[in-house]
CSV table of C-alpha atoms and ligand atoms in Angstrom, one decimal:
chain,number,residue,atom,x,y,z
B,1,UNK,CA,127.4,112.2,70.2
B,2,UNK,CA,123.4,113.6,70.5
B,3,UNK,CA,121.0,110.7,69.6
B,4,UNK,CA,119.0,110.7,66.6
B,5,UNK,CA,115.9,113.0,67.2
B,6,UNK,CA,113.4,111.2,68.4
B,7,UNK,CA,109.5,111.2,66.8
B,8,UNK,CA,107.7,113.1,67.8
B,9,UNK,CA,103.7,112.1,67.5
B,10,UNK,CA,104.9,108.8,67.1
B,11,UNK,CA,107.7,107.8,69.6
B,12,UNK,CA,106.4,106.1,72.5
B,13,UNK,CA,107.3,106.5,75.9
B,14,UNK,CA,109.4,104.0,76.5
B,15,UNK,CA,111.7,105.1,73.4
B,16,UNK,CA,111.4,108.7,74.4
B,17,UNK,CA,112.2,109.1,78.0
B,18,UNK,CA,113.6,105.9,79.2
B,19,UNK,CA,113.9,107.3,82.5
B,20,UNK,CA,110.2,107.9,83.5
B,21,UNK,CA,109.2,104.9,81.8
B,22,UNK,CA,111.5,102.7,84.0
B,23,UNK,CA,110.1,104.3,87.2
B,24,UNK,CA,105.9,103.9,85.4
B,25,UNK,CA,107.2,100.4,85.9
B,26,UNK,CA,108.6,100.1,89.0
B,27,UNK,CA,104.8,100.8,89.7
B,28,UNK,CA,103.3,98.8,87.8
B,29,UNK,CA,104.7,95.8,89.3
B,30,UNK,CA,104.8,97.3,92.2
B,31,UNK,CA,101.1,97.2,92.2
B,32,UNK,CA,100.8,93.6,90.7
B,33,UNK,CA,103.2,92.1,92.8
B,34,UNK,CA,101.6,93.4,96.0
B,35,UNK,CA,98.3,93.5,97.7
B,36,UNK,CA,97.2,96.6,97.9
B,37,UNK,CA,94.4,97.4,101.0
B,38,UNK,CA,94.3,101.4,101.2
B,39,UNK,CA,90.6,101.8,101.6
B,40,UNK,CA,91.0,104.9,99.3
B,41,UNK,CA,92.8,103.8,97.0
B,42,UNK,CA,91.7,100.6,93.3
B,43,UNK,CA,92.2,99.5,90.2
B,44,UNK,CA,90.3,101.3,87.1
B,45,UNK,CA,89.9,98.9,84.2
B,46,UNK,CA,91.9,99.1,80.9
B,47,UNK,CA,89.0,101.8,79.0
B,48,UNK,CA,89.5,104.1,81.6
B,49,UNK,CA,92.8,103.8,81.5
B,50,UNK,CA,93.2,105.0,77.7
B,51,UNK,CA,90.2,107.7,78.5
B,52,UNK,CA,93.1,109.2,81.6
B,53,UNK,CA,95.8,110.3,78.6
B,54,UNK,CA,93.4,110.6,75.7
B,55,UNK,CA,93.8,114.3,73.2
B,56,UNK,CA,91.2,115.6,75.6
B,57,UNK,CA,95.0,116.5,78.3
B,58,UNK,CA,95.4,119.0,75.3
B,59,UNK,CA,92.2,120.8,75.2
B,60,UNK,CA,91.5,124.5,77.0
B,61,UNK,CA,87.4,124.1,77.8
B,62,UNK,CA,87.1,127.2,79.9
B,63,UNK,CA,82.7,126.9,81.3
B,64,UNK,CA,80.1,124.5,80.9
B,65,UNK,CA,78.5,122.5,78.1
B,66,UNK,CA,77.2,125.5,75.3
B,67,UNK,CA,79.2,128.1,77.0
B,68,UNK,CA,82.8,127.5,77.0
B,69,UNK,CA,85.4,130.5,76.6
B,70,UNK,CA,87.3,128.5,74.3
B,71,UNK,CA,86.2,127.4,70.4
B,72,UNK,CA,87.4,124.1,69.4
B,73,UNK,CA,84.9,122.5,72.4
B,74,UNK,CA,82.4,120.2,70.5
B,75,UNK,CA,83.9,117.3,71.2
B,76,UNK,CA,84.5,118.8,75.2
B,77,UNK,CA,80.6,119.1,75.5
B,78,UNK,CA,79.6,116.3,74.2
B,79,UNK,CA,82.1,114.3,76.8
B,80,UNK,CA,81.0,116.3,79.2
B,81,UNK,CA,77.5,115.2,78.8
B,82,UNK,CA,78.1,112.1,78.3
B,83,UNK,CA,79.4,111.5,82.2
B,84,UNK,CA,77.3,113.9,83.8
B,85,UNK,CA,74.3,112.0,81.5
B,86,UNK,CA,75.9,108.6,83.5
B,87,UNK,CA,76.7,110.0,86.6
B,88,UNK,CA,73.5,111.5,87.2
B,89,UNK,CA,71.6,108.4,86.5
B,90,UNK,CA,73.7,106.5,88.4
B,91,UNK,CA,72.7,108.2,91.5
B,92,UNK,CA,69.3,109.3,90.6
B,93,UNK,CA,69.7,112.9,90.9
B,94,UNK,CA,69.0,115.9,88.3
B,95,UNK,CA,72.2,117.9,89.0
B,96,UNK,CA,76.1,116.9,88.9
B,97,UNK,CA,79.3,118.8,88.1
B,98,UNK,CA,82.1,116.5,87.4
B,99,UNK,CA,84.4,118.7,87.3
B,100,UNK,CA,86.0,118.8,90.5
B,101,UNK,CA,90.0,118.5,90.3
B,102,UNK,CA,89.3,116.7,93.4
B,103,UNK,CA,87.1,115.7,96.4
B,104,UNK,CA,89.4,118.1,98.2
B,105,UNK,CA,88.1,120.8,95.8
B,106,UNK,CA,84.4,119.6,95.2
B,107,UNK,CA,84.2,119.9,99.6
B,108,UNK,CA,85.6,123.9,98.8
B,109,UNK,CA,83.5,123.7,96.5
B,110,UNK,CA,80.4,123.7,98.7
B,111,UNK,CA,81.8,125.4,100.8
B,112,UNK,CA,82.5,128.6,98.6
B,113,UNK,CA,79.1,128.3,97.5
B,114,UNK,CA,76.6,127.9,100.7
B,115,UNK,CA,79.1,129.2,103.9
B,116,UNK,CA,80.4,133.0,104.3
B,117,UNK,CA,84.1,132.6,105.6
B,118,UNK,CA,83.5,132.6,109.2
B,119,UNK,CA,80.1,130.3,109.1
B,120,UNK,CA,80.1,128.0,111.9
B,121,UNK,CA,79.7,124.1,110.3
B,122,UNK,CA,79.4,121.1,112.2
B,123,UNK,CA,81.9,117.1,111.5
B,124,UNK,CA,83.0,114.4,112.1
B,125,UNK,CA,86.6,115.1,114.1
B,126,UNK,CA,88.7,113.3,111.6
B,127,UNK,CA,91.1,111.0,114.5
B,128,UNK,CA,86.3,110.2,115.2
B,129,UNK,CA,87.0,109.2,111.5
B,130,UNK,CA,86.7,112.2,109.3
B,131,UNK,CA,88.3,114.6,107.0
B,132,UNK,CA,91.3,116.9,106.6
B,133,UNK,CA,89.3,119.0,104.3
B,134,UNK,CA,86.1,118.9,106.3
B,135,UNK,CA,87.9,121.8,108.9
B,136,UNK,CA,90.6,120.6,110.2
B,137,UNK,CA,93.1,123.4,111.9
B,138,UNK,CA,96.0,123.6,109.1
B,139,UNK,CA,93.2,122.8,106.0
B,140,UNK,CA,91.2,126.1,104.1
B,141,UNK,CA,88.0,124.0,105.6
B,142,UNK,CA,89.6,124.7,109.5
B,143,UNK,CA,91.1,128.2,108.4
B,144,UNK,CA,88.5,130.2,106.6
B,145,UNK,CA,85.6,128.3,108.8
B,146,UNK,CA,84.2,127.8,111.6
B,147,UNK,CA,84.1,123.9,112.1
B,148,UNK,CA,82.6,122.5,115.1
B,149,UNK,CA,83.5,118.7,114.9
B,150,UNK,CA,80.7,115.9,116.6
B,151,UNK,CA,82.7,112.4,117.5
B,152,UNK,CA,81.6,108.9,118.6
B,153,UNK,CA,79.9,107.6,120.6
B,154,UNK,CA,82.8,106.1,123.4
B,155,UNK,CA,81.7,103.2,123.8
B,156,UNK,CA,80.3,101.5,120.6
B,157,UNK,CA,82.2,104.1,118.4
B,158,UNK,CA,79.9,104.8,116.3
B,159,UNK,CA,78.2,108.8,116.1
B,160,UNK,CA,77.0,110.0,118.4
B,161,UNK,CA,73.8,111.0,117.3
B,162,UNK,CA,73.0,113.0,120.3
B,163,UNK,CA,75.2,114.4,121.3
B,164,UNK,CA,75.9,115.6,117.3
B,165,UNK,CA,72.2,116.4,117.3
B,166,UNK,CA,72.9,118.6,120.7
B,167,UNK,CA,75.9,120.8,119.3
B,168,UNK,CA,73.1,122.0,116.3
B,169,UNK,CA,70.8,122.8,118.6
B,170,UNK,CA,73.8,124.5,120.4
B,171,UNK,CA,75.9,126.1,117.8
B,172,UNK,CA,72.8,126.9,115.1
B,173,UNK,CA,75.2,125.8,112.0
B,174,UNK,CA,74.6,126.8,108.3
B,175,UNK,CA,75.4,123.4,107.1
B,176,UNK,CA,76.0,119.9,108.5
B,177,UNK,CA,78.7,117.5,106.6
B,178,UNK,CA,78.4,113.3,107.2
B,179,UNK,CA,81.1,110.7,106.0
B,180,UNK,CA,84.8,111.0,106.4
B,181,UNK,CA,87.9,108.4,105.7
B,182,UNK,CA,88.3,106.4,108.0
B,183,UNK,CA,84.8,106.4,109.4
B,184,UNK,CA,83.9,101.8,109.1
B,185,UNK,CA,80.1,102.4,109.6
B,186,UNK,CA,77.7,103.2,108.2
B,187,UNK,CA,76.0,106.1,108.8
B,188,UNK,CA,72.4,107.2,109.1
B,189,UNK,CA,71.6,110.1,106.6
B,190,UNK,CA,68.1,110.4,107.5
B,191,UNK,CA,68.5,111.1,111.0
B,192,UNK,CA,71.6,113.5,110.6
B,193,UNK,CA,69.0,115.3,107.9
B,194,UNK,CA,66.6,115.4,109.7
B,195,UNK,CA,69.3,117.7,113.0
B,196,UNK,CA,69.5,119.0,109.9
B,197,UNK,CA,66.2,120.2,108.8
B,198,UNK,CA,65.5,121.1,112.6
B,199,UNK,CA,68.0,123.8,113.1
B,200,UNK,CA,68.3,125.0,109.9
B,201,UNK,CA,71.3,123.2,108.2
B,202,UNK,CA,72.5,122.6,104.4
B,203,UNK,CA,73.0,119.6,104.9
B,204,UNK,CA,75.9,118.1,102.9
B,205,UNK,CA,77.5,114.4,102.1
B,206,UNK,CA,80.6,113.6,102.0
B,207,UNK,CA,81.0,109.4,100.0
B,208,UNK,CA,84.2,109.8,98.4
B,209,UNK,CA,84.8,106.8,100.7
B,210,UNK,CA,81.1,104.6,99.9
B,211,UNK,CA,80.8,106.8,96.5
B,212,UNK,CA,80.9,102.7,94.7
B,213,UNK,CA,79.0,100.6,97.6
B,214,UNK,CA,76.3,103.8,97.0
B,215,UNK,CA,76.1,102.7,93.1
B,216,UNK,CA,75.9,99.6,93.8
B,217,UNK,CA,73.3,99.6,96.0
B,218,UNK,CA,74.8,97.9,98.8
B,219,UNK,CA,74.7,100.8,101.0
B,220,UNK,CA,71.5,103.7,101.7
B,221,UNK,CA,72.1,106.4,99.7
B,222,UNK,CA,72.4,109.6,101.2
B,223,UNK,CA,71.0,111.6,98.0
B,224,UNK,CA,67.6,110.8,99.6
B,225,UNK,CA,68.5,113.5,102.5
B,226,UNK,CA,71.4,115.6,101.5
B,227,UNK,CA,71.0,118.8,99.8
B,228,UNK,CA,74.6,118.3,98.2
B,229,UNK,CA,76.0,115.2,97.4
B,230,UNK,CA,80.3,115.5,97.3
B,231,UNK,CA,82.5,112.8,96.4
B,232,UNK,CA,85.9,111.4,94.8
B,233,UNK,CA,85.2,109.6,91.5
B,234,UNK,CA,88.4,106.7,91.9
B,235,UNK,CA,87.7,104.9,94.9
B,236,UNK,CA,85.3,102.3,95.5
B,237,UNK,CA,83.3,103.8,92.6
B,238,UNK,CA,86.6,102.7,90.7
B,239,UNK,CA,86.4,105.3,87.4
B,240,UNK,CA,89.3,107.8,87.0
B,241,UNK,CA,91.0,110.3,89.4
B,242,UNK,CA,89.1,113.8,90.3
B,243,UNK,CA,85.4,115.0,92.2
B,244,UNK,CA,82.1,115.1,91.8
B,245,UNK,CA,79.4,117.0,93.1
B,246,UNK,CA,76.0,116.3,92.9
B,247,UNK,CA,72.6,117.4,93.8
B,248,UNK,CA,69.0,116.8,94.0
B,249,UNK,CA,68.2,120.6,94.3
B,250,UNK,CA,68.4,122.9,91.2
B,251,UNK,CA,68.6,126.3,92.9
B,252,UNK,CA,72.4,124.4,94.9
B,253,UNK,CA,73.2,123.4,91.5
B,254,UNK,CA,73.1,126.4,89.9
B,255,UNK,CA,75.5,127.9,92.8
B,256,UNK,CA,77.6,125.0,92.3
B,257,UNK,CA,78.0,124.6,88.6
B,258,UNK,CA,79.0,129.1,89.9
B,259,UNK,CA,81.8,128.0,92.1
B,260,UNK,CA,83.9,125.6,90.6
B,261,UNK,CA,83.8,127.6,87.9
B,262,UNK,CA,84.8,130.9,87.8
B,263,UNK,CA,85.0,130.7,91.5
B,264,UNK,CA,87.7,127.9,92.5
B,265,UNK,CA,89.0,126.4,89.1
B,266,UNK,CA,90.1,127.6,85.8
B,267,UNK,CA,90.1,125.0,83.1
B,268,UNK,CA,88.5,121.4,83.1
B,269,UNK,CA,91.2,118.5,83.0
B,270,UNK,CA,88.8,117.1,80.2
B,271,UNK,CA,91.0,114.3,79.9
B,272,UNK,CA,89.5,113.3,83.3
B,273,UNK,CA,86.0,113.9,82.9
B,274,UNK,CA,86.6,111.8,80.0
B,275,UNK,CA,88.0,109.3,81.9
B,276,UNK,CA,84.8,109.6,84.9
B,277,UNK,CA,82.2,108.6,81.9
B,278,UNK,CA,84.0,105.9,80.9
B,279,UNK,CA,84.1,104.7,85.0
B,280,UNK,CA,80.9,105.9,85.6
B,281,UNK,CA,79.7,103.7,82.0
B,282,UNK,CA,80.7,100.8,83.7
B,283,UNK,CA,79.9,101.4,87.0
B,284,UNK,CA,76.0,101.3,85.2
B,285,UNK,CA,76.9,97.4,84.1
B,286,UNK,CA,74.3,95.0,86.1
B,287,UNK,CA,78.3,93.3,87.1
B,288,UNK,CA,79.1,96.1,89.1
B,289,UNK,CA,77.1,95.5,91.7
B,290,UNK,CA,78.4,92.4,92.0
B,291,UNK,CA,81.5,94.2,92.2
B,292,UNK,CA,80.2,95.9,95.1
B,293,UNK,CA,78.6,93.5,97.1
B,294,UNK,CA,82.5,91.8,96.5
B,295,UNK,CA,83.1,94.4,98.5
B,296,UNK,CA,80.8,93.1,101.0
B,297,UNK,CA,81.7,90.1,101.8
B,298,UNK,CA,85.2,90.6,101.5
B,299,UNK,CA,85.4,93.3,104.0
B,300,UNK,CA,84.0,91.1,106.2
B,301,UNK,CA,86.0,88.2,105.8
B,302,UNK,CA,88.7,90.6,106.8
B,303,UNK,CA,87.4,91.5,109.6
B,304,UNK,CA,86.6,88.6,110.7
B,305,UNK,CA,90.4,86.9,110.1
B,306,UNK,CA,91.6,89.4,112.3
B,307,UNK,CA,89.3,89.2,115.0
B,308,UNK,CA,90.0,86.2,115.2
B,309,UNK,CA,94.0,86.5,114.9
B,310,UNK,CA,93.0,88.1,118.3
B,311,UNK,CA,93.3,92.5,117.1
B,312,UNK,CA,90.3,94.7,117.5
B,313,UNK,CA,89.0,96.6,115.4
B,314,UNK,CA,87.2,100.1,115.7
B,315,UNK,CA,83.4,99.7,116.4
B,316,UNK,CA,83.9,96.2,116.6
B,317,UNK,CA,84.3,95.5,112.4
B,318,UNK,CA,82.7,96.9,109.3
B,319,UNK,CA,79.3,97.9,107.9
B,320,UNK,CA,81.6,99.3,103.7
B,321,UNK,CA,85.0,98.6,102.7
B,322,UNK,CA,87.3,98.7,105.3
B,323,UNK,CA,88.3,97.9,109.2
B,324,UNK,CA,90.1,100.4,111.0
B,325,UNK,CA,92.9,98.2,113.8
B,326,UNK,CA,92.9,99.3,116.8
B,327,UNK,CA,96.5,98.2,118.0
B,328,UNK,CA,96.9,99.5,120.8
B,329,UNK,CA,96.8,96.9,123.2
B,330,UNK,CA,99.2,94.9,121.4
B,331,UNK,CA,102.3,97.7,121.5
B,332,UNK,CA,102.4,98.6,118.6
B,333,UNK,CA,102.0,101.4,116.7
B,334,UNK,CA,99.9,102.5,113.1
B,335,UNK,CA,103.7,103.3,111.5
B,336,UNK,CA,105.8,100.3,112.1
B,337,UNK,CA,102.7,98.2,111.2
B,338,UNK,CA,102.2,100.5,107.6
B,339,UNK,CA,106.2,99.9,107.0
B,340,UNK,CA,106.7,95.8,108.6
B,341,UNK,CA,103.4,94.6,106.5
B,342,UNK,CA,105.0,96.6,102.9
B,343,UNK,CA,108.7,94.6,103.5
B,344,UNK,CA,106.1,92.4,103.5
B,345,UNK,CA,104.6,93.4,99.9
B,346,UNK,CA,101.0,94.4,101.7
B,347,UNK,CA,100.4,98.2,101.4
B,348,UNK,CA,98.1,100.0,104.2
B,349,UNK,CA,97.9,102.8,105.8
B,350,UNK,CA,99.0,103.9,109.5
B,351,UNK,CA,95.5,105.6,111.4
B,352,UNK,CA,94.8,107.3,114.1
B,353,UNK,CA,92.1,105.3,116.3
B,354,UNK,CA,89.4,107.4,118.6
B,355,UNK,CA,91.0,108.4,121.1
B,356,UNK,CA,94.9,107.4,120.4
B,357,UNK,CA,97.7,108.4,122.4
B,358,UNK,CA,100.1,108.5,119.7
B,359,UNK,CA,100.5,111.9,116.8
B,360,UNK,CA,98.9,111.1,113.3
B,361,UNK,CA,102.4,110.3,111.6
B,362,UNK,CA,102.4,107.3,115.0
B,363,UNK,CA,99.6,106.4,115.4
B,364,UNK,CA,97.3,103.6,117.0
B,365,UNK,CA,96.0,102.4,114.5
B,366,UNK,CA,96.3,100.7,110.6
B,367,UNK,CA,93.0,101.0,108.0
B,368,UNK,CA,92.8,98.2,105.3
B,369,UNK,CA,90.2,98.4,102.7
B,370,UNK,CA,89.5,95.7,99.7
B,371,UNK,CA,88.4,97.6,96.9
B,372,UNK,CA,91.1,96.9,94.5
B,373,UNK,CA,91.8,93.7,96.1
B,374,UNK,CA,88.1,92.8,94.6
B,375,UNK,CA,88.9,94.6,91.8
B,376,UNK,CA,91.3,91.9,91.2
B,377,UNK,CA,88.9,89.8,91.5
B,378,UNK,CA,90.0,87.5,94.7
B,379,UNK,CA,87.8,86.9,97.4
B,380,UNK,CA,87.1,85.0,100.3
B,381,UNK,CA,89.6,82.0,99.8
B,382,UNK,CA,92.0,84.9,98.6
B,383,UNK,CA,91.4,87.9,101.5
B,384,UNK,CA,91.4,85.4,104.2
B,385,UNK,CA,94.1,84.4,103.7
B,386,UNK,CA,95.6,88.2,103.7
B,387,UNK,CA,94.7,88.1,106.7
B,388,UNK,CA,96.1,85.8,107.7
B,389,UNK,CA,99.6,86.9,106.6
B,390,UNK,CA,98.6,90.3,108.1
B,391,UNK,CA,97.7,88.4,111.6
B,392,UNK,CA,101.9,87.1,111.6
B,393,UNK,CA,103.2,90.4,110.3
B,394,UNK,CA,101.5,92.4,113.7
B,395,UNK,CA,102.5,89.3,115.5
B,396,UNK,CA,106.2,89.6,114.8
B,397,UNK,CA,106.5,92.9,115.4
B,398,UNK,CA,104.5,92.2,118.1
B,399,UNK,CA,107.3,90.3,119.6
B,400,UNK,CA,110.3,91.7,118.0
B,401,UNK,CA,109.8,95.2,118.4
B,402,UNK,CA,110.1,97.4,115.9
B,403,UNK,CA,112.7,96.4,113.6
B,404,UNK,CA,109.7,93.4,113.1
B,405,UNK,CA,110.8,90.2,112.6
B,406,UNK,CA,112.7,90.0,109.2
B,407,UNK,CA,112.1,86.5,108.4
B,408,UNK,CA,108.1,86.5,109.0
B,409,UNK,CA,107.8,89.4,106.3
B,410,UNK,CA,110.5,88.2,104.2
B,411,UNK,CA,107.7,84.4,103.6
B,412,UNK,CA,105.1,86.6,103.7
B,413,UNK,CA,106.1,89.1,100.9
B,414,UNK,CA,107.1,85.0,98.8
B,415,UNK,CA,103.5,84.1,99.4
B,416,UNK,CA,102.0,87.4,99.4
B,417,UNK,CA,103.3,87.8,94.7
B,418,UNK,CA,102.9,84.1,94.6
B,419,UNK,CA,99.3,85.0,95.5
B,420,UNK,CA,99.5,87.9,93.2
B,421,UNK,CA,100.8,85.6,90.6
B,422,UNK,CA,96.9,84.1,90.1
B,423,UNK,CA,95.3,87.7,89.2
B,424,UNK,CA,97.5,89.8,86.5
B,425,UNK,CA,96.5,93.7,86.0
B,426,UNK,CA,96.5,95.2,81.9
B,427,UNK,CA,98.7,92.4,80.3
B,428,UNK,CA,99.0,95.4,78.1
B,429,UNK,CA,102.0,96.7,79.4
C,501,DSN,N1,93.6,110.3,100.6
C,501,DSN,C1,92.3,110.3,101.2
C,501,DSN,C2,91.3,108.9,101.7
C,501,DSN,O1,92.9,107.8,101.9
C,501,DSN,O2,90.7,108.4,102.6
C,501,DSN,C3,90.9,110.8,100.9
C,501,DSN,O3,91.3,111.9,100.7
């Protein structure tokens, strides 16, 4: 006998599709019971989560406010207007495009607006903290353009600005790109902006990782110096998953708009623009600055705990939300460390370190970030405890070989789950 038909408009996901629903339940438990240290992840509010699954998922709204290619777009216009008004206020600039589906697409849109195929630009090398979409050979940004990479000073492991200036003088790039995904230090935007000016290049900053720190005013803003700034919206900024482009120059803004649509994308994801608007609204509230400050304090605490436990950090520490642990002296690699920590309910990612001798699938480092645990309300006591557990697990790996020390992993896992129970996530789920 076939099962009774479900009520299309009323049946919950659990009733309508138990297969998907049970996997989502598993993911919720994974998020709630574990410590999330992936530096690019965070946990959104219930309000952002609700908006992300709102009725705008049903709507096509190709075009821009007041200039759509479909009827019925008045609420979409209202939502996009709210998102733009909030985010331009948050970052104090006149132009925003909130339609990019992701940070990589936001970067593509800037390249499409300001560069021609084959043009030269400078960016931070991927294995020194940069990003795939900043000119990696496998990415469109590396295949269709001519990226020249600057890197870090070998001793300080901070950006070598003198070498960057020499590269700019030598190659006369059309654009200089700053920002990355595993660089733990404040970037000197003023210095790179002036190098760009000297060689007549656009200055672009990808602030995806630090956007929430900038919004919370605990990190310098690139907008004072850059012609164009891209970001994701879901990392430290803690809004819905997606991308964003900002500029203080309305002329560049016009080019960016045509580049995003119709240049690269079709219909904007209006439900996610609604959710971005909610997140931007949260970031405008005074308590967001407290959260941003707590991220810095927690990252410093994690760095200190790992250093005290005998682990080396790239550049010796952090100014931001993340630390990059150099495991090479311990004879363990990033892949085994990521896996061993995951068995202990601590999630992070393997990451190349400068001059890494291991391939990217193995790496000699792990990247750890504190935005998600900070959002949960964990403070210095909890972060210190988590840092000690990481040291225990990694020491276990160093003494037991790549399979790790199962007893320690089990013991840490139990303690981490106990800790996480004190910081519950969404109670309505
Ligand atoms: N995947 C993001 C990160 O982890 O940094 C960047 O795209």
